[in-house]
PDB file of C-alpha atoms in Angstrom:
ATOM      1  CA  MET F1191      92.986  58.221 130.454  1.00 77.00           C
ATOM      2  CA  THR F1192      92.968  54.652 129.123  1.00 89.00           C
ATOM      3  CA  LEU F1193      95.853  52.477 128.001  1.00 91.00           C
ATOM      4  CA  ASP F1194      94.659  53.063 124.421  1.00 88.00           C
ATOM      5  CA  ASP F1195      95.013  56.834 124.895  1.00 90.00           C
ATOM      6  CA  VAL F1196      98.482  56.471 126.393  1.00 91.00           C
ATOM      7  CA  ALA F1197      99.634  54.071 123.662  1.00 89.00           C
ATOM      8  CA  ASP F1198      98.367  56.427 120.964  1.00 89.00           C
ATOM      9  CA  GLU F1199     100.406  59.231 122.467  1.00 91.00           C
ATOM     10  CA  LEU F1200     103.572  57.241 123.174  1.00 92.00           C
ATOM     11  CA  TYR F1201     103.785  55.462 119.828  1.00 91.00           C
ATOM     12  CA  GLY F1202     103.455  58.765 118.015  1.00 88.00           C
ATOM     13  CA  LEU F1203     106.665  60.048 119.644  1.00 91.00           C
ATOM     14  CA  ASP F1204     110.234  59.851 118.425  1.00 89.00           C
ATOM     15  CA  PRO F1205     111.897  56.780 120.031  1.00 89.00           C
ATOM     16  CA  GLY F1206     114.276  59.097 121.870  1.00 90.00           C
ATOM     17  CA  GLU F1207     111.336  60.687 123.706  1.00 92.00           C
ATOM     18  CA  PHE F1208     109.513  57.451 124.483  1.00 92.00           C
ATOM     19  CA  VAL F1209     111.078  56.387 127.803  1.00 93.00           C
ATOM     20  CA  GLU F1210     110.736  59.780 129.484  1.00 93.00           C
ATOM     21  CA  ALA F1211     107.118  60.116 128.330  1.00 93.00           C
ATOM     22  CA  ARG F1212     106.280  56.557 129.453  1.00 94.00           C
ATOM     23  CA  THR F1213     107.774  57.221 132.880  1.00 93.00           C
ATOM     24  CA  ALA F1214     105.680  60.388 133.178  1.00 93.00           C
ATOM     25  CA  GLN F1215     102.522  58.447 132.288  1.00 93.00           C
ATOM     26  CA  VAL F1216     103.319  55.710 134.829  1.00 93.00           C
ATOM     27  CA  THR F1217     103.803  58.378 137.500  1.00 93.00           C
ATOM     28  CA  ALA F1218     100.543  60.088 136.556  1.00 92.00           C
ATOM     29  CA  ALA F1219      98.624  56.792 136.748  1.00 91.00           C
ATOM     30  CA  ARG F1220     100.046  56.051 140.193  1.00 92.00           C
ATOM     31  CA  GLU F1221      99.156  59.520 141.398  1.00 92.00           C
ATOM     32  CA  ASN F1222      95.616  58.814 140.200  1.00 91.00           C
ATOM     33  CA  LYS F1223      95.642  55.599 142.285  1.00 91.00           C
ATOM     34  CA  ASP F1224      95.325  53.484 139.116  1.00 91.00           C
ATOM     35  CA  ARG F1225      98.094  50.976 139.805  1.00 90.00           C
ATOM     36  CA  ALA F1226      96.804  48.499 137.219  1.00 92.00           C
ATOM     37  CA  LEU F1227      97.078  51.113 134.473  1.00 92.00           C
ATOM     38  CA  ALA F1228     100.529  52.119 135.744  1.00 91.00           C
ATOM     39  CA  THR F1229     101.655  48.496 135.506  1.00 91.00           C
ATOM     40  CA  GLU F1230     100.433  48.089 131.952  1.00 91.00           C
ATOM     41  CA  ILE F1231     101.873  51.424 130.815  1.00 92.00           C
ATOM     42  CA  GLY F1232     105.213  50.335 132.264  1.00 90.00           C
ATOM     43  CA  LYS F1233     105.127  47.282 130.001  1.00 90.00           C
ATOM     44  CA  LEU F1234     104.743  49.277 126.798  1.00 91.00           C
ATOM     45  CA  ARG F1235     107.967  48.757 124.879  1.00 90.00           C
ATOM     46  CA  LYS F1236     109.985  51.483 123.256  1.00 91.00           C
ATOM     47  CA  PRO F1237     109.670  51.185 119.451  1.00 91.00           C
ATOM     48  CA  THR F1238     112.712  50.652 117.292  1.00 91.00           C
ATOM     49  CA  VAL F1239     113.453  53.142 114.529  1.00 92.00           C
ATOM     50  CA  VAL F1240     111.668  50.820 112.074  1.00 91.00           C
ATOM     51  CA  GLY F1241     108.606  50.579 114.328  1.00 90.00           C
ATOM     52  CA  TRP F1242     108.569  54.359 114.659  1.00 93.00           C
ATOM     53  CA  LEU F1243     108.767  54.793 110.892  1.00 94.00           C
ATOM     54  CA  VAL F1244     105.809  52.454 110.297  1.00 93.00           C
ATOM     55  CA  ASN F1245     103.799  54.220 113.002  1.00 93.00           C
ATOM     56  CA  LEU F1246     104.752  57.546 111.434  1.00 93.00           C
ATOM     57  CA  LEU F1247     103.355  56.386 108.104  1.00 93.00           C
ATOM     58  CA  ALA F1248     100.100  55.298 109.759  1.00 92.00           C
ATOM     59  CA  ARG F1249      99.685  58.724 111.375  1.00 92.00           C
ATOM     60  CA  GLU F1250     100.862  60.975 108.562  1.00 93.00           C
ATOM     61  CA  LEU F1251      99.609  59.022 105.541  1.00 93.00           C
ATOM     62  CA  PRO F1252      96.570  57.084 106.813  1.00 92.00           C
ATOM     63  CA  ASP F1253      94.808  57.005 103.438  1.00 92.00           C
ATOM     64  CA  GLU F1254      97.817  55.563 101.643  1.00 90.00           C
ATOM     65  CA  VAL F1255      98.441  52.984 104.378  1.00 90.00           C
ATOM     66  CA  ASP F1256      94.755  52.041 104.335  1.00 89.00           C
ATOM     67  CA  ALA F1257      94.895  51.625 100.544  1.00 86.00           C
ATOM     68  CA  LEU F1258      97.861  49.274 100.927  1.00 86.00           C
ATOM     69  CA  LEU F1259      96.134  47.213 103.611  1.00 86.00           C
ATOM     70  CA  THR F1260      93.006  47.026 101.477  1.00 84.00           C
ATOM     71  CA  LEU F1261      95.229  45.618  98.761  1.00 79.00           C
ATOM     72  CA  GLY F1262      96.331  43.024 101.318  1.00 75.00           C
ATOM     73  CA  GLU F1263      92.712  41.965 101.764  1.00 76.00           C
ATOM     74  CA  ALA F1264      92.423  41.490  97.991  1.00 76.00           C
ATOM     75  CA  LEU F1265      95.653  39.447  98.019  1.00 71.00           C
ATOM     76  CA  ARG F1266      94.384  37.159 100.766  1.00 68.00           C
ATOM     77  CA  ASP F1267      91.117  36.684  98.855  1.00 70.00           C
ATOM     78  CA  ALA F1268      93.057  35.843  95.680  1.00 67.00           C
ATOM     79  CA  GLN F1269      95.128  33.309  97.652  1.00 65.00           C
ATOM     80  CA  ARG F1270      91.992  31.648  99.002  1.00 67.00           C
ATOM     81  CA  HIS F1271      90.551  31.343  95.505  1.00 66.00           C
ATOM     82  CA  LEU F1272      93.914  30.431  93.907  1.00 54.00           C
ATOM     83  CA  SER F1273      93.518  33.128  91.262  1.00 60.00           C
ATOM     84  CA  GLY F1274      96.908  33.153  89.506  1.00 70.00           C
ATOM     85  CA  PRO F1275      96.399  36.203  87.271  1.00 74.00           C
ATOM     86  CA  ASP F1276      94.925  38.207  90.152  1.00 67.00           C
ATOM     87  CA  LEU F1277      97.817  37.212  92.401  1.00 69.00           C
ATOM     88  CA  ARG F1278     100.424  38.298  89.855  1.00 76.00           C
ATOM     89  CA  ARG F1279      98.676  41.620  89.237  1.00 77.00           C
ATOM     90  CA  LEU F1280      98.176  42.337  92.938  1.00 74.00           C
ATOM     91  CA  ASN F1281     101.719  41.289  93.819  1.00 76.00           C
ATOM     92  CA  THR F1282     103.064  43.797  91.292  1.00 80.00           C
ATOM     93  CA  GLN F1283     100.890  46.516  92.827  1.00 77.00           C
ATOM     94  CA  ARG F1284     101.996  45.476  96.298  1.00 79.00           C
ATOM     95  CA  GLN F1285     105.692  45.816  95.447  1.00 83.00           C
ATOM     96  CA  GLN F1286     105.164  49.257  93.925  1.00 86.00           C
ATOM     97  CA  VAL F1287     103.072  50.609  96.800  1.00 86.00           C
ATOM     98  CA  VAL F1288     105.366  49.200  99.502  1.00 89.00           C
ATOM     99  CA  ARG F1289     108.460  50.710  97.873  1.00 90.00           C
ATOM    100  CA  ALA F1290     106.724  54.078  97.579  1.00 90.00           C
ATOM    101  CA  LEU F1291     105.631  54.042 101.230  1.00 92.00           C
ATOM    102  CA  ALA F1292     109.083  52.991 102.452  1.00 91.00           C
ATOM    103  CA  ARG F1293     110.569  55.902 100.523  1.00 92.00           C
ATOM    104  CA  LYS F1294     108.013  58.294 102.021  1.00 92.00           C
ATOM    105  CA  ALA F1295     108.867  57.008 105.496  1.00 91.00           C
ATOM    106  CA  GLY F1296     112.436  58.179 104.912  1.00 91.00           C
ATOM    107  CA  GLU F1297     111.155  61.562 103.737  1.00 92.00           C
ATOM    108  CA  LEU F1298     108.923  61.940 106.807  1.00 92.00           C
ATOM    109  CA  ALA F1299     111.873  61.105 109.066  1.00 90.00           C
ATOM    110  CA  ALA F1300     114.040  63.677 107.251  1.00 92.00           C
ATOM    111  CA  GLU F1301     111.377  66.333 107.837  1.00 92.00           C
ATOM    112  CA  ARG F1302     111.818  65.609 111.547  1.00 90.00           C
ATOM    113  CA  GLY F1303     115.577  65.912 111.411  1.00 90.00           C
ATOM    114  CA  ARG F1304     116.236  62.167 111.388  1.00 89.00           C
ATOM    115  CA  THR F1305     118.321  60.444 108.721  1.00 88.00           C
ATOM    116  CA  VAL F1306     117.583  56.741 108.288  1.00 89.00           C
ATOM    117  CA  GLY F1307     119.619  54.280 106.269  1.00 90.00           C
ATOM    118  CA  GLU F1308     118.629  51.967 103.466  1.00 91.00           C
ATOM    119  CA  ASP F1309     118.549  48.998 105.862  1.00 90.00           C
ATOM    120  CA  ALA F1310     115.887  50.682 107.991  1.00 90.00           C
ATOM    121  CA  LEU F1311     113.774  51.551 104.943  1.00 91.00           C
ATOM    122  CA  ARG F1312     114.134  47.974 103.703  1.00 90.00           C
ATOM    123  CA  ASP F1313     112.846  46.752 107.082  1.00 90.00           C
ATOM    124  CA  VAL F1314     109.913  49.158 106.802  1.00 91.00           C
ATOM    125  CA  GLY F1315     109.045  47.489 103.510  1.00 90.00           C
ATOM    126  CA  GLN F1316     109.322  44.019 105.063  1.00 87.00           C
ATOM    127  CA  THR F1317     107.055  45.090 107.910  1.00 88.00           C
ATOM    128  CA  LEU F1318     104.429  46.344 105.471  1.00 90.00           C
ATOM    129  CA  HIS F1319     104.655  43.058 103.559  1.00 86.00           C
ATOM    130  CA  ALA F1320     104.052  41.202 106.841  1.00 84.00           C
ATOM    131  CA  ALA F1321     100.987  43.344 107.520  1.00 85.00           C
ATOM    132  CA  LEU F1322      99.588  42.364 104.138  1.00 82.00           C
ATOM    133  CA  ALA F1323      99.692  38.695 105.131  1.00 78.00           C
ATOM    134  CA  ASP F1324      97.430  38.893 108.170  1.00 71.00           C
ATOM    135  CA  ALA F1325      94.234  40.890 108.822  1.00 71.00           C
ATOM    136  CA  GLU F1326      94.840  41.338 112.551  1.00 73.00           C
ATOM    137  CA  THR F1327      98.414  42.461 112.003  1.00 73.00           C
ATOM    138  CA  ALA F1328      97.213  44.859 109.318  1.00 78.00           C
ATOM    139  CA  GLU F1329      94.859  46.442 111.851  1.00 80.00           C
ATOM    140  CA  GLN F1330      97.725  47.031 114.295  1.00 79.00           C
ATOM    141  CA  VAL F1331      99.805  48.690 111.585  1.00 88.00           C
ATOM    142  CA  ARG F1332      96.785  50.815 110.664  1.00 88.00           C
ATOM    143  CA  ARG F1333      96.540  51.950 114.308  1.00 89.00           C
ATOM    144  CA  GLY F1334     100.245  52.811 114.422  1.00 91.00           C
ATOM    145  CA  ARG F1335     101.228  50.535 117.308  1.00 88.00           C
ATOM    146  CA  VAL F1336     104.197  48.656 115.820  1.00 89.00           C
ATOM    147  CA  VAL F1337     107.124  48.120 118.198  1.00 86.00           C
ATOM    148  CA  THR F1338     109.729  46.457 115.997  1.00 85.00           C
ATOM    149  CA  ALA F1339     110.359  45.280 112.450  1.00 83.00           C
ATOM    150  CA  ALA F1340     108.502  42.338 110.915  1.00 80.00           C
ATOM    151  CA  SER F1341     109.338  39.856 108.202  1.00 73.00           C
ATOM    152  CA  TYR F1342     107.211  37.768 105.869  1.00 64.00           C
ATOM    153  CA  SER F1343     108.240  34.311 104.662  1.00 57.00           C
ATOM    154  CA  GLY F1344     105.459  33.920 102.128  1.00 52.00           C
ATOM    155  CA  PHE F1345     103.159  31.820 104.309  1.00 42.00           C
ATOM    156  CA  GLY F1346     102.314  34.310 107.039  1.00 43.00           C
ATOM    157  CA  PRO F1347     103.797  37.068 109.184  1.00 42.00           C
ATOM    158  CA  ALA F1348     106.670  36.397 111.546  1.00 41.00           C
ATOM    159  CA  GLY F1349     108.577  38.517 114.020  1.00 42.00           C
ATOM    160  CA  LEU F1350     106.004  41.270 114.489  1.00 45.00           C
ATOM    161  CA  SER F1351     105.453  42.728 117.944  1.00 45.00           C
ATOM    162  CA  VAL F1352     102.624  45.255 118.171  1.00 45.00           C
ATOM    163  CA  VAL F1353     100.564  46.888 120.872  1.00 46.00           C
ATOM    164  CA  GLN F1354      96.812  46.287 120.864  1.00 39.00           C
ATOM    165  CA  GLY F1355      95.386  48.492 123.576  1.00 41.00           C
ATOM    166  CA  LYS F1356      95.657  46.257 126.641  1.00 37.00           C
ATOM    167  CA  THR F1357      97.084  43.227 124.870  1.00 37.00           C
ATOM    168  CA  ALA F1358      99.977  42.523 122.609  1.00 38.00           C
ATOM    169  CA  LYS F1359     100.347  40.253 119.651  1.00 41.00           C
ATOM    170  CA  LYS F1360     103.500  38.190 119.587  1.00 40.00           C
ATOM    171  CA  THR F1361     104.390  36.223 116.483  1.00 39.00           C
ATOM    172  CA  SER F1362     108.028  35.577 117.267  1.00 37.00           C
ATOM    173  CA  THR F1363     109.449  33.847 120.320  1.00 32.00           C
ATOM    174  CA  SER F1364     112.332  36.337 120.327  1.00 33.00           C
ATOM    175  CA  GLU F1365     110.096  39.219 121.433  1.00 37.00           C
ATOM    176  CA  PRO F1366     108.263  39.389 124.768  1.00 36.00           C
ATOM    177  CA  ALA F1367     104.611  40.411 124.888  1.00 37.00           C
ATOM    178  CA  THR F1368     104.060  44.067 125.624  1.00 41.00           C
ATOM    179  CA  ALA F1369     101.179  43.669 128.101  1.00 40.00           C
ATOM    180  CA  PRO F1370      99.240  40.872 129.862  1.00 39.00           C
ATOM    181  CA  PRO F1371      95.583  40.083 129.110  1.00 41.00           C
ATOM    182  CA  ALA F1372      93.167  42.434 130.837  1.00 43.00           C
ATOM    183  CA  ASP F1373      91.258  41.212 133.867  1.00 45.00           C
ATOM    184  CA  LYS F1374      87.820  39.856 133.155  1.00 43.00           C
ATOM    185  CA  PRO F1375      84.968  42.310 133.818  1.00 45.00           C
ATOM    186  CA  GLY F1376      83.750  42.187 137.397  1.00 46.00           C
ATOM    187  CA  LYS F1377      86.734  40.190 138.617  1.00 47.00           C
ATOM    188  CA  LYS F1378      88.624  41.900 141.418  1.00 46.00           C
ATOM    189  CA  SER F1379      92.382  41.580 141.722  1.00 49.00           C
ATOM    190  CA  LYS F1380      93.422  39.504 144.735  1.00 55.00           C
ATOM    191  CA  LYS F1381      96.843  41.170 144.902  1.00 55.00           C
ATOM    192  CA  LYS F1382      97.631  43.554 147.720  1.00 62.00           C
ATOM    193  CA  PRO F1383      98.699  47.133 146.916  1.00 61.00           C
ATOM    194  CA  VAL F1384     102.307  46.324 147.871  1.00 63.00           C
ATOM    195  CA  GLU F1385     102.308  43.354 145.508  1.00 66.00           C
ATOM    196  CA  ARG F1386     100.828  45.450 142.715  1.00 57.00           C
ATOM    197  CA  ASP F1387     103.503  48.102 143.276  1.00 59.00           C
ATOM    198  CA  ARG F1388     106.131  45.378 143.104  1.00 68.00           C
ATOM    199  CA  ASP F1389     104.588  44.114 139.876  1.00 61.00           C
ATOM    200  CA  ALA F1390     104.656  47.615 138.434  1.00 57.00           C
ATOM    201  CA  GLU F1391     108.310  48.051 139.393  1.00 63.00           C
ATOM    202  CA  ARG F1392     109.163  44.661 137.936  1.00 63.00           C
ATOM    203  CA  ALA F1393     107.293  45.493 134.727  1.00 56.00           C
ATOM    204  CA  ALA F1394     109.174  48.766 134.432  1.00 57.00           C
ATOM    205  CA  ALA F1395     112.472  46.973 135.089  1.00 63.00           C
ATOM    206  CA  GLU F1396     111.671  44.343 132.473  1.00 56.00           C
ATOM    207  CA  ALA F1397     110.747  47.052 129.992  1.00 53.00           C
ATOM    208  CA  GLU F1398     114.016  48.818 130.757  1.00 59.00           C
ATOM    209  CA  LEU F1399     115.926  45.546 130.281  1.00 64.00           C
ATOM    210  CA  ALA F1400     114.241  44.962 126.928  1.00 53.00           C
ATOM    211  CA  GLU F1401     115.005  48.521 125.930  1.00 52.00           C
ATOM    212  CA  VAL F1402     118.696  48.486 126.859  1.00 59.00           C
ATOM    213  CA  THR F1403     119.070  45.051 125.251  1.00 63.00           C
ATOM    214  CA  SER F1404     117.561  46.423 122.050  1.00 49.00           C
ATOM    215  CA  ARG F1405     119.846  49.432 122.269  1.00 58.00           C
ATOM    216  CA  ALA F1406     122.856  47.163 122.805  1.00 69.00           C
ATOM    217  CA  ASP F1407     121.923  45.298 119.625  1.00 57.00           C
ATOM    218  CA  GLU F1408     121.650  48.593 117.771  1.00 54.00           C
ATOM    219  CA  VAL F1409     125.020  49.736 119.105  1.00 68.00           C
ATOM    220  CA  ARG F1410     126.536  46.393 118.136  1.00 67.00           C
ATOM    221  CA  GLY F1411     125.247  46.834 114.607  1.00 61.00           C
ATOM    222  CA  GLU F1412     126.499  50.414 114.502  1.00 62.00           C
ATOM    223  CA  LEU F1413     129.913  49.235 115.709  1.00 76.00           C
ATOM    224  CA  THR F1414     130.049  46.623 112.950  1.00 71.00           C
ATOM    225  CA  ASP F1415     129.179  49.293 110.389  1.00 63.00           C
ATOM    226  CA  ALA F1416     131.774  51.643 111.863  1.00 73.00           C
ATOM    227  CA  ARG F1417     134.452  48.938 111.699  1.00 76.00           C
ATOM    228  CA  THR F1418     133.574  48.282 108.066  1.00 68.00           C
ATOM    229  CA  GLU F1419     133.837  51.992 107.303  1.00 69.00           C
ATOM    230  CA  LEU F1420     137.166  52.123 109.183  1.00 80.00           C
ATOM    231  CA  GLU F1421     138.594  49.320 107.043  1.00 72.00           C
ATOM    232  CA  LYS F1422     137.390  51.068 103.906  1.00 71.00           C
ATOM    233  CA  ALA F1423     138.938  54.338 105.071  1.00 79.00           C
ATOM    234  CA  ARG F1424     142.250  52.648 105.902  1.00 84.00           C
ATOM    235  CA  SER F1425     142.317  50.920 102.527  1.00 74.00           C
ATOM    236  CA  THR F1426     141.573  54.192 100.753  1.00 78.00           C
ATOM    237  CA  LEU F1427     144.228  55.973 102.836  1.00 79.00           C
ATOM    238  CA  THR F1428     146.824  53.354 101.852  1.00 79.00           C
ATOM    239  CA  GLU F1429     145.944  53.816  98.186  1.00 78.00           C
ATOM    240  CA  ILE F1430     146.229  57.594  98.557  1.00 86.00           C
ATOM    241  CA  ASP F1431     149.624  57.264 100.300  1.00 83.00           C
ATOM    242  CA  HIS F1432     150.882  55.091  97.444  1.00 73.00           C
ATOM    243  CA  ARG F1433     149.609  57.613  94.925  1.00 79.00           C
ATOM    244  CA  ILE F1434     151.295  60.444  96.822  1.00 87.00           C
ATOM    245  CA  GLU F1435     154.604  58.552  96.668  1.00 80.00           C
ATOM    246  CA  GLU F1436     154.140  58.059  92.933  1.00 79.00           C
ATOM    247  CA  LEU F1437     153.323  61.738  92.487  1.00 83.00           C
ATOM    248  CA  ARG F1438     156.335  62.747  94.552  1.00 86.00           C
ATOM    249  CA  ALA F1439     158.586  60.609  92.341  1.00 79.00           C
ATOM    250  CA  GLU F1440     156.978  62.141  89.268  1.00 78.00           C
ATOM    251  CA  LEU F1441     157.476  65.620  90.756  1.00 84.00           C
ATOM    252  CA  GLU F1442     161.142  64.948  91.490  1.00 79.00           C
ATOM    253  CA  HIS F1443     161.637  63.719  87.937  1.00 75.00           C
ATOM    254  CA  ALA F1444     159.796  66.751  86.566  1.00 79.00           C
ATOM    255  CA  GLU F1445     161.956  69.106  88.671  1.00 80.00           C
ATOM    256  CA  GLN F1446     165.086  67.464  87.295  1.00 79.00           C
ATOM    257  CA  GLU F1447     163.785  67.858  83.748  1.00 73.00           C
ATOM    258  CA  ARG F1448     162.919  71.469  84.519  1.00 80.00           C
ATOM    259  CA  GLN F1449     166.443  72.168  85.764  1.00 82.00           C
ATOM    260  CA  PHE F1450     167.948  70.504  82.699  1.00 71.00           C
ATOM    261  CA  THR F1451     165.673  72.489  80.408  1.00 77.00           C
ATOM    262  CA  ARG F1452     166.449  75.710  82.284  1.00 80.00           C
ATOM    263  CA  ASN F1453     170.175  75.097  81.745  1.00 81.00           C
ATOM    264  CA  ALA F1454     169.537  74.400  78.070  1.00 76.00           C
ATOM    265  CA  GLU F1455     167.428  77.574  77.848  1.00 81.00           C
ATOM    266  CA  LYS F1456     170.237  79.590  79.434  1.00 82.00           C
ATOM    267  CA  ALA F1457     172.818  78.174  77.048  1.00 81.00           C
ATOM    268  CA  SER F1458     170.540  78.828  74.094  1.00 81.00           C
ATOM    269  CA  ALA F1459     169.949  82.408  75.252  1.00 86.00           C
ATOM    270  CA  GLU F1460     173.721  82.995  75.465  1.00 85.00           C
ATOM    271  CA  ALA F1461     174.163  81.490  71.991  1.00 83.00           C
ATOM    272  CA  VAL F1462     171.472  83.785  70.619  1.00 87.00           C
ATOM    273  CA  HIS F1463     173.127  86.789  72.272  1.00 86.00           C
ATOM    274  CA  ARG F1464     176.517  85.884  70.784  1.00 88.00           C
ATOM    275  CA  GLY F1465     174.922  85.301  67.398  1.00 87.00           C
ATOM    276  CA  GLU F1466     173.279  88.715  67.480  1.00 89.00           C
ATOM    277  CA  ARG F1467     176.640  90.356  68.371  1.00 89.00           C
ATOM    278  CA  ASP F1468     178.439  88.487  65.633  1.00 87.00           C
ATOM    279  CA  LEU F1469     175.691  89.413  63.163  1.00 90.00           C
ATOM    280  CA  ASP F1470     176.003  93.096  64.059  1.00 88.00           C
ATOM    281  CA  ALA F1471     179.770  92.960  63.571  1.00 90.00           C
ATOM    282  CA  ALA F1472     179.420  91.130  60.270  1.00 90.00           C
ATOM    283  CA  GLU F1473     176.863  93.629  58.986  1.00 88.00           C
ATOM    284  CA  ARG F1474     179.176  96.534  59.918  1.00 90.00           C
ATOM    285  CA  ARG F1475     182.004  94.941  57.970  1.00 90.00           C
ATOM    286  CA  VAL F1476     179.708  94.429  55.012  1.00 90.00           C
ATOM    287  CA  GLU F1477     178.757  98.098  55.121  1.00 88.00           C
ATOM    288  CA  GLU F1478     182.392  99.188  55.353  1.00 88.00           C
ATOM    289  CA  ALA F1479     183.348  96.975  52.427  1.00 88.00           C
ATOM    290  CA  ARG F1480     180.468  98.348  50.324  1.00 87.00           C
ATOM    291  CA  ARG F1481     181.577 101.939  50.975  1.00 87.00           C
ATOM    292  CA  ALA F1482     185.148 101.041  50.030  1.00 87.00           C
ATOM    293  CA  VAL F1483     183.932  99.613  46.732  1.00 87.00           C
ATOM    294  CA  ASP F1484     181.910 102.761  46.081  1.00 85.00           C
ATOM    295  CA  ASP F1485     184.912 104.997  46.758  1.00 86.00           C
ATOM    296  CA  LEU F1486     187.016 103.066  44.235  1.00 86.00           C
ATOM    297  CA  GLY F1487     184.233 103.156  41.693  1.00 71.00           C
TER     298      GLY F1487
END
């Protein structure tokens, strides 16, 4: 198995499965006495969620990704020839296609039980824009080897870290390379087995450091989001408490009105009852008086 084969397998996995699978591949390479391969596998970096989403697009929708990257070639040609109308037309197409692919990345993640936020999908779009700016970067996106998000300033890609078989492209000083250049053909390593083992262990430790640092950044961002949501929740809770107090006051007032109306209803009922009694008595007297008149008649 070559580093290309291993990278293809690892960068097709969910980020949560990456470290365990990488460790298994390092162990397998060592058992096969291929310490050089073990060292380079150990240096493969765990992709961020954004890197995973871009790689997912490349694997699940290769035709659509290829169509986008072909559009990038047309854009670069239009830039070289300073074709204004072509640039405007292609830029409009680029925006539409990138938005559609970013949306599909979210759908593909949902099919795998992962919910990604708008920020992640926005970073997917930025990464695709960066791929459109550079042919070599576009090829790495096409192969599905992106490690982290990329950005594009308008004059070239920046911040993209991708795996290229046995080498890594680094366009931002904030990201370490994922693997050293391969040895020249025919050149034998002068390092002793113990030194190579030490190098492999150091590479694995450095990869682990990069991974936990990346995770710490993610956790820090999640904490910031959680604090924001907490403040929103507290503010909403305060508003609800105030509304409850207002409703309680309204309820107390309504209960007082109800009691007053009930008393009025009771008094009115008694008045009606008395009126009915008085009416009965009056009607009896009328009847008696009428009979008396008839008797005298």
